[in-house]
PDB file of C-alpha atoms in Angstrom:
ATOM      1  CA  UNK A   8      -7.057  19.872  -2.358  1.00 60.00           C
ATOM      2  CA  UNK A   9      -7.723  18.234   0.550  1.00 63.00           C
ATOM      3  CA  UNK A  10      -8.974  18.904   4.646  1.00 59.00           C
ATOM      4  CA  UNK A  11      -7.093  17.704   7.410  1.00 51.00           C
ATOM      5  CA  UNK A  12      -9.947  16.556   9.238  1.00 55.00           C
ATOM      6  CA  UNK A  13     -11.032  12.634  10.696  1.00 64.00           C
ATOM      7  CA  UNK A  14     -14.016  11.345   8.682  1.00 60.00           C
ATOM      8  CA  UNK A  15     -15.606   8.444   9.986  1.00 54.00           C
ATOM      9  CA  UNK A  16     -17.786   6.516   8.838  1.00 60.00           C
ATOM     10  CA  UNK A  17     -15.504   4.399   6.265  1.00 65.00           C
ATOM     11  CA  UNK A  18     -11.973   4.958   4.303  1.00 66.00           C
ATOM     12  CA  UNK A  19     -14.259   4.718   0.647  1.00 68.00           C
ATOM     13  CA  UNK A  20     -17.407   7.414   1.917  1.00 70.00           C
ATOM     14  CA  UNK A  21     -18.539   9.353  -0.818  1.00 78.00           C
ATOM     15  CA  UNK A  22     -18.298  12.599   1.105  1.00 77.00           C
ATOM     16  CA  UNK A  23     -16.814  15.979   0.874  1.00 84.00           C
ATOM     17  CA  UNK A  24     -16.328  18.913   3.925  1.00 83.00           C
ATOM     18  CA  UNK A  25     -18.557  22.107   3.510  1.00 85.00           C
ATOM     19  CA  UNK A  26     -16.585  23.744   1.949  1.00 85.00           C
ATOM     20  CA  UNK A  27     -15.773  21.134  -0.872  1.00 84.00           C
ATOM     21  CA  UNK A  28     -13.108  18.953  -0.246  1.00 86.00           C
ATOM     22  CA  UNK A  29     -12.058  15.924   1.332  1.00 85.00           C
ATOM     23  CA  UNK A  30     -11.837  15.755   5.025  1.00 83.00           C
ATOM     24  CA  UNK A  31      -7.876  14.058   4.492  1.00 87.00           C
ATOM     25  CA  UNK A  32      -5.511  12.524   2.355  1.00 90.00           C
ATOM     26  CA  UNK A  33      -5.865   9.393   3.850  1.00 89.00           C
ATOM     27  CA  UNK A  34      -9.525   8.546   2.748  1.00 88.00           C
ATOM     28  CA  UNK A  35     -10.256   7.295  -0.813  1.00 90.00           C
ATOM     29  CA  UNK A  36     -12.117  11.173  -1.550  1.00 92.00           C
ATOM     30  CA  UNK A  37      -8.623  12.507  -0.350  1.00 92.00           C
ATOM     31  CA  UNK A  38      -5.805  10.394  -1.758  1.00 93.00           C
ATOM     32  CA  UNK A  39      -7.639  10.500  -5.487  1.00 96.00           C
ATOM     33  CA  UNK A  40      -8.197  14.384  -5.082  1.00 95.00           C
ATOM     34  CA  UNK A  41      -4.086  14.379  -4.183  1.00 95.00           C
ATOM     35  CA  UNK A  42      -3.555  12.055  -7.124  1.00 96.00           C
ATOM     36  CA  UNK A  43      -5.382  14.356  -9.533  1.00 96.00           C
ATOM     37  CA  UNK A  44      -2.688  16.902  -8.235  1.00 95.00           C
ATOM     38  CA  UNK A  45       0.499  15.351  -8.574  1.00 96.00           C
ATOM     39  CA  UNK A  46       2.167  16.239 -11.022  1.00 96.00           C
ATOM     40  CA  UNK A  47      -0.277  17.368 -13.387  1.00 95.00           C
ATOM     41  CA  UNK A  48       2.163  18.719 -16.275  1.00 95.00           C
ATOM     42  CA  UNK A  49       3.663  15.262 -16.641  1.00 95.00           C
ATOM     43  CA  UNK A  50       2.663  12.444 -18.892  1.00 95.00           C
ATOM     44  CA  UNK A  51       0.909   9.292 -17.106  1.00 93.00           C
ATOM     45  CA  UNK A  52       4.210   7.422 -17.004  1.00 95.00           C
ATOM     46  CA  UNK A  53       6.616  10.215 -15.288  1.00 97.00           C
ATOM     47  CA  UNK A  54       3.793  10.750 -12.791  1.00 97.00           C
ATOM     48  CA  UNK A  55       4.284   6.904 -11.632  1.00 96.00           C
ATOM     49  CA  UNK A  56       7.764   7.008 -12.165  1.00 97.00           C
ATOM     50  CA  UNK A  57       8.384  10.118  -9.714  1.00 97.00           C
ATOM     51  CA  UNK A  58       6.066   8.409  -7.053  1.00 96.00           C
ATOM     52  CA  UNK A  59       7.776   5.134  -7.027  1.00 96.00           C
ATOM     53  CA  UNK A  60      11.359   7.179  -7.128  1.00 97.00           C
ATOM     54  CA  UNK A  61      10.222   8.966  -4.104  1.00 96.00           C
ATOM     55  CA  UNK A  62       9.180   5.930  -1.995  1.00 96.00           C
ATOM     56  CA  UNK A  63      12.520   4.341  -3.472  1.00 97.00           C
ATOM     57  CA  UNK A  64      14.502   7.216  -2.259  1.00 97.00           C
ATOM     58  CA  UNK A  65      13.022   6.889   1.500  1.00 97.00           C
ATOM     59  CA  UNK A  66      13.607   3.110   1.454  1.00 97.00           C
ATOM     60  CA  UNK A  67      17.023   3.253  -0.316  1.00 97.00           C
ATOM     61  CA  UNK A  68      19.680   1.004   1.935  1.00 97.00           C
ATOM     62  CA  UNK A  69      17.317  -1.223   3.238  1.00 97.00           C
ATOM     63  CA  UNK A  70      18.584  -3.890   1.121  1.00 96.00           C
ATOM     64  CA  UNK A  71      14.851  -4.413  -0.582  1.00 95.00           C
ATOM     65  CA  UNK A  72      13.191  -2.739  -3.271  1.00 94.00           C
ATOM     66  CA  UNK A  73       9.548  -1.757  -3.695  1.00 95.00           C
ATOM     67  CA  UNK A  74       7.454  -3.997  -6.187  1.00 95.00           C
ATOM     68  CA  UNK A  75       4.574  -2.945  -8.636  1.00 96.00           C
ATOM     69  CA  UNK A  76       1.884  -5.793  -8.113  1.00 95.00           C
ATOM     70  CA  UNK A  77       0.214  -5.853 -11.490  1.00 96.00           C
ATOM     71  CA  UNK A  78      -2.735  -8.274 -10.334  1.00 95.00           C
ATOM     72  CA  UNK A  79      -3.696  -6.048  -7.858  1.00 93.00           C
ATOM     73  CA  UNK A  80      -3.400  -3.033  -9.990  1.00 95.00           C
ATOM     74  CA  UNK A  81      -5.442  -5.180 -12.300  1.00 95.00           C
ATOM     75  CA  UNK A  82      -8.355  -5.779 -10.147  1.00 93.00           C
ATOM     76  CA  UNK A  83      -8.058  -2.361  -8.887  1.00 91.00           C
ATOM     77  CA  UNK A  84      -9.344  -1.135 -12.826  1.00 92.00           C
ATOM     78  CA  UNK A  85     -11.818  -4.090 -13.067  1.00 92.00           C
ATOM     79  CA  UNK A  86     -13.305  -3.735  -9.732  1.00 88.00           C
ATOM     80  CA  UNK A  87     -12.667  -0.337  -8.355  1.00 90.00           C
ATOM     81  CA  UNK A  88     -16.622   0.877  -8.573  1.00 93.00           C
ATOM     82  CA  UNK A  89     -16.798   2.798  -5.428  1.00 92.00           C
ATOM     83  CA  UNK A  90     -13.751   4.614  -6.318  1.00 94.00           C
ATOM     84  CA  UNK A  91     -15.098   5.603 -10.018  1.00 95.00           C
ATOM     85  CA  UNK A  92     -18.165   6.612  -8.213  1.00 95.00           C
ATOM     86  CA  UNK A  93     -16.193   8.900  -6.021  1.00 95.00           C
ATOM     87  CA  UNK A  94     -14.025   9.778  -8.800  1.00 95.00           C
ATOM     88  CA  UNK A  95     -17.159  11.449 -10.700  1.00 96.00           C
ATOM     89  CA  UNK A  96     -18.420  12.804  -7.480  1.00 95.00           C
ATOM     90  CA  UNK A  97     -15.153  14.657  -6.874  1.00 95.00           C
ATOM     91  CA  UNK A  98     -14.773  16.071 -10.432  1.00 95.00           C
ATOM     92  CA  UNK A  99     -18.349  16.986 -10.347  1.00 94.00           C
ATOM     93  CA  UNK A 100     -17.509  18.934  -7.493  1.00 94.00           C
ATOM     94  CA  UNK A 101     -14.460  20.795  -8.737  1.00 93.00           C
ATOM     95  CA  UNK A 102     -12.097  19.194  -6.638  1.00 92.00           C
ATOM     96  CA  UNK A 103      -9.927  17.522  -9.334  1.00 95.00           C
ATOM     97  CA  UNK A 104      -7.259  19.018 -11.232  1.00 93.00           C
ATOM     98  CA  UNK A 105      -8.532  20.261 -14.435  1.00 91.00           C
ATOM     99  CA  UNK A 106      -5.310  19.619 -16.211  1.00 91.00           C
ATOM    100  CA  UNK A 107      -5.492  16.106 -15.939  1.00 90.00           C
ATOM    101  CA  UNK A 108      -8.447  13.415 -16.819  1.00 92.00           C
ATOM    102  CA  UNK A 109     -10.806  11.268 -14.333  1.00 95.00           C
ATOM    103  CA  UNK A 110      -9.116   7.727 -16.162  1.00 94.00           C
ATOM    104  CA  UNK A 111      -5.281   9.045 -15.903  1.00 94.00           C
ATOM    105  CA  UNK A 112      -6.514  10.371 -12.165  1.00 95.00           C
ATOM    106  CA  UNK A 113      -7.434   7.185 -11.078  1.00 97.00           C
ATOM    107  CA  UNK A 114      -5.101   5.008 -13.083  1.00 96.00           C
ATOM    108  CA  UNK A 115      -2.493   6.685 -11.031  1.00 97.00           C
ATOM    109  CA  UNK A 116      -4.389   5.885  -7.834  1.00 96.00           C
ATOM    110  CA  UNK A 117      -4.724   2.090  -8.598  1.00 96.00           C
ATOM    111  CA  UNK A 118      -1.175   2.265  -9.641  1.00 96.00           C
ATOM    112  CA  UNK A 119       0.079   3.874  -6.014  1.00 95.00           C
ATOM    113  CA  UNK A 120      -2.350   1.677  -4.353  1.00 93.00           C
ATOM    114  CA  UNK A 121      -0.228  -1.323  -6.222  1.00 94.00           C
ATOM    115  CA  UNK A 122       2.891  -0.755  -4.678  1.00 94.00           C
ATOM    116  CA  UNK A 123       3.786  -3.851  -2.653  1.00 94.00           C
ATOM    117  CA  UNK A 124       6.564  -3.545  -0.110  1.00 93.00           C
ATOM    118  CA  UNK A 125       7.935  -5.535   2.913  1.00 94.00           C
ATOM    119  CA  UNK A 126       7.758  -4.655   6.341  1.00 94.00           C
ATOM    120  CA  UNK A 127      11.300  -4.444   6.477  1.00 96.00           C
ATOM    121  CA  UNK A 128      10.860  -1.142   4.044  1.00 96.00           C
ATOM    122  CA  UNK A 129       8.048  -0.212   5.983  1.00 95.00           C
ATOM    123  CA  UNK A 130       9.454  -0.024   9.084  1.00 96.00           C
ATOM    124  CA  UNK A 131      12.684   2.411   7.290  1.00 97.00           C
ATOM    125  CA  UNK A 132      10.033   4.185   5.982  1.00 96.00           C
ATOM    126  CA  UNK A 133       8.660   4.742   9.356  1.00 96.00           C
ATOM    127  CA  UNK A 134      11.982   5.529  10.649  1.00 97.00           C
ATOM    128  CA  UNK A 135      12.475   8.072   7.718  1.00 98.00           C
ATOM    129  CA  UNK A 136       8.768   9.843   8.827  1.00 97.00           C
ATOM    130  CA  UNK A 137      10.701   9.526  12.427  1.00 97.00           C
ATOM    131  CA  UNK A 138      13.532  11.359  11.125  1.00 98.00           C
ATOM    132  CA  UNK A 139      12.080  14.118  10.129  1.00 98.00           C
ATOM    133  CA  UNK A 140      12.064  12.961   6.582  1.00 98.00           C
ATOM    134  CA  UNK A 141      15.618  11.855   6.122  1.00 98.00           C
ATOM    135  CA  UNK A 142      16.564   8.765   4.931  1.00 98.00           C
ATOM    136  CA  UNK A 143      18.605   6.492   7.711  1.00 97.00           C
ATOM    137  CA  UNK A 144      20.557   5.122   5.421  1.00 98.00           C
ATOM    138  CA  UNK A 145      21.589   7.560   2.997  1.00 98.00           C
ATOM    139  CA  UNK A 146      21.322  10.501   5.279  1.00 98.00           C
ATOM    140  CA  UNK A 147      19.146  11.972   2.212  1.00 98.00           C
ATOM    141  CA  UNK A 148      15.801  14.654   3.038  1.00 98.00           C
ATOM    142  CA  UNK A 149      13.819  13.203   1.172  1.00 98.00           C
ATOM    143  CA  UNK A 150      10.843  14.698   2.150  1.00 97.00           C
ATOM    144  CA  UNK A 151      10.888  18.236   3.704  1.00 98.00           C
ATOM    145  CA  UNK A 152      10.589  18.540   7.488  1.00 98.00           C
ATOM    146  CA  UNK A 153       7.197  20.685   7.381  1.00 98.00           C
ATOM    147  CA  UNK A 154       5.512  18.346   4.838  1.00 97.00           C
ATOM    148  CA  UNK A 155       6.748  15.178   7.708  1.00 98.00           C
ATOM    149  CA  UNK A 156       4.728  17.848  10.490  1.00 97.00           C
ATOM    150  CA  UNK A 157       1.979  18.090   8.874  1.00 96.00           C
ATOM    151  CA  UNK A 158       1.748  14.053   7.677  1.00 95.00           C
ATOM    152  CA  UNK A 159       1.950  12.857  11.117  1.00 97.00           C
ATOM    153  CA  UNK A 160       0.050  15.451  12.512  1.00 95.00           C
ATOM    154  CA  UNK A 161      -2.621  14.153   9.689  1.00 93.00           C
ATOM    155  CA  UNK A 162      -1.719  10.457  10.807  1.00 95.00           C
ATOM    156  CA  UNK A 163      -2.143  11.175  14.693  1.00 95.00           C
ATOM    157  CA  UNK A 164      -5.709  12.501  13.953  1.00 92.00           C
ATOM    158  CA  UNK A 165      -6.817  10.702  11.305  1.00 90.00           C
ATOM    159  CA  UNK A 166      -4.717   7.476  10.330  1.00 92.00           C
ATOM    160  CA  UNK A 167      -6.696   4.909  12.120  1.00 91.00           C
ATOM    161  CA  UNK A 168      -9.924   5.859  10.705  1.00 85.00           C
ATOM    162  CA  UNK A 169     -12.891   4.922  13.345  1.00 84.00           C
ATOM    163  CA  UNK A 170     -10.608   4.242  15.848  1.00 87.00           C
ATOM    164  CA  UNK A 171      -8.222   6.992  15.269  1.00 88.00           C
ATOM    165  CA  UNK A 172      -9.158   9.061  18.687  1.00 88.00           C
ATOM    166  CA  UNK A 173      -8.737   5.981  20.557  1.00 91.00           C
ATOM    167  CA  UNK A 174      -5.665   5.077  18.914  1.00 92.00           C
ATOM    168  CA  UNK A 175      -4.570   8.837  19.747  1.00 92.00           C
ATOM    169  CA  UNK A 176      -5.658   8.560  23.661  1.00 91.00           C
ATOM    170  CA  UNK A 177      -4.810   4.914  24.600  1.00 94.00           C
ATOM    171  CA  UNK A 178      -1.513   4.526  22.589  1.00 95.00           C
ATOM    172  CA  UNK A 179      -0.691   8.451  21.570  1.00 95.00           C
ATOM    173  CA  UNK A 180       1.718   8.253  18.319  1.00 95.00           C
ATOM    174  CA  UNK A 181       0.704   8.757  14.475  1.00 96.00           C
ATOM    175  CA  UNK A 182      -0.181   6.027  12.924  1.00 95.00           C
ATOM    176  CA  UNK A 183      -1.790   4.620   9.750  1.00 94.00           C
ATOM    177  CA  UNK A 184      -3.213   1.656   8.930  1.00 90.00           C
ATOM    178  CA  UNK A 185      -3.306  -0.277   5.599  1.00 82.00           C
ATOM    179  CA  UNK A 186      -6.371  -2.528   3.813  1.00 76.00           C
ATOM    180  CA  UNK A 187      -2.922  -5.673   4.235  1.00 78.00           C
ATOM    181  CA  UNK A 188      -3.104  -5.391   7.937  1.00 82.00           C
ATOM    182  CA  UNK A 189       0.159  -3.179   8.002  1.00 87.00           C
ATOM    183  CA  UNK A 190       0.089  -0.849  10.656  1.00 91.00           C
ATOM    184  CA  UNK A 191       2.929   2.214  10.170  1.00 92.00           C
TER     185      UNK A 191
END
C-alpha cells in the first residue's frame, strides 16, 4: 500500500516511510506499489485493459480517445533502471503484492505510464476529478466520491512534488504535474 505523505527530494527516490511504504501514490515507490495491487487476480492483459477502460470511461464524450504510445512504453522496458531498482527495493521490502510478479508489476507501470492523451481529455478529466468523479458528459460515476476526496486531498499535498507546499499556499487547489509539462 501506499502513505499519503509529500516526499521530496525527487518523483524516482528510492525511499520508503517508517513504517514500510511509500510516502504517496504519486512518486515512482508509490504508483509501482499501487500497480502491484491492481488487480492482482487478472491476467497481464485484463489488468491494462481495465485501466485504459477506466480512463476511457472519465474521458468518454470528449470527442478524443486515449492512445497507447508503444515507443515510449518501449523505452520505458529498455531504460527504466531506476524504476527496476526501486522495483526490487519495494518487493524486498514486502510492499508488493505477492500474487503478482516484479516483471508483470512493472510492465503494467510502463504500460500506464504510456498512455498518451490530449489536453482536451485532460482538462474533462480534470473536470470529472471536479465533479466529484462523474463524467460531464455521460453523467457516469466513474470513480466513487470518497476515492475523488482522498485523490485531491493527495494532489493538494503532494502533486507538485518540491514545490507542492508552495503550490498549496500561493495558488491553493490540487494539482499534479506530469514528466510532458502537463499540469492537471
Amino acid at each position: 500500500s501506499s502513505g499519503i505523505n509529500a516526499e521530496y527530494g525527487g518523483f524516482n527516490k528510492i525511499t520508503l516511510s517508517k513504517n514500510n511504504k511509500a510516502h504517496n501514490p504519486l512518486i515512482n515507490t508509490g504508483a509501482i506499489s499501487l500497480a502491484s495491487q491492481y488487480q492482482p487476480d487478472q491476467p497481464m492483459a485484463a489488468r491494462y485493459k481495465s485501466a485504459m477502460s477506466k480512463y476511457q470511461a472519465l474521458v468518454e464524450g470528449s470527442g478524443e480517445m486515449l492512445h497507447f504510445n508503444n515507443t515510449v512504453y518501449l523505452s520505458e522496458l529498455d531504460s527504466g533502471h531506476r524504476n527496476y531498482a526501486i522495483g526490487y527495493y519495494l518487493q524486498s521490502k514486502g510492499c508488493l503484492n505477492q500474487k503478482v510478479n516484479l516483471k508483470e508489476t512493472l510492465e503494467l507501470y510502463f504500460q500506464m505510464c504510456s498512455i498518451e492523451t490530449s489536453v482536451r481529455n485532460a482538462s474533462v478529466l480534470a473536470a470529472a476529478l471536479a465533479n466529484g468523479g462523474r463524467n460531464v458528459f455521460t453523467d457516469e460515476q466513474v470513480i466513487s466520491e470518497r476515492s475523488v476526496q482522498n485523490m485531491l486531498s493527495i494532489m493538494f499535498s503532494c502533486g507538485m512534488y518540491d514545490y507542492s507546499g508552495e503550490w498549496a499556499f500561493e495558488v491553493g487547489i490540487p494539482a499534479k504535474s506530469g514528466v510532458s509539462g502537463l499540469i492537471i
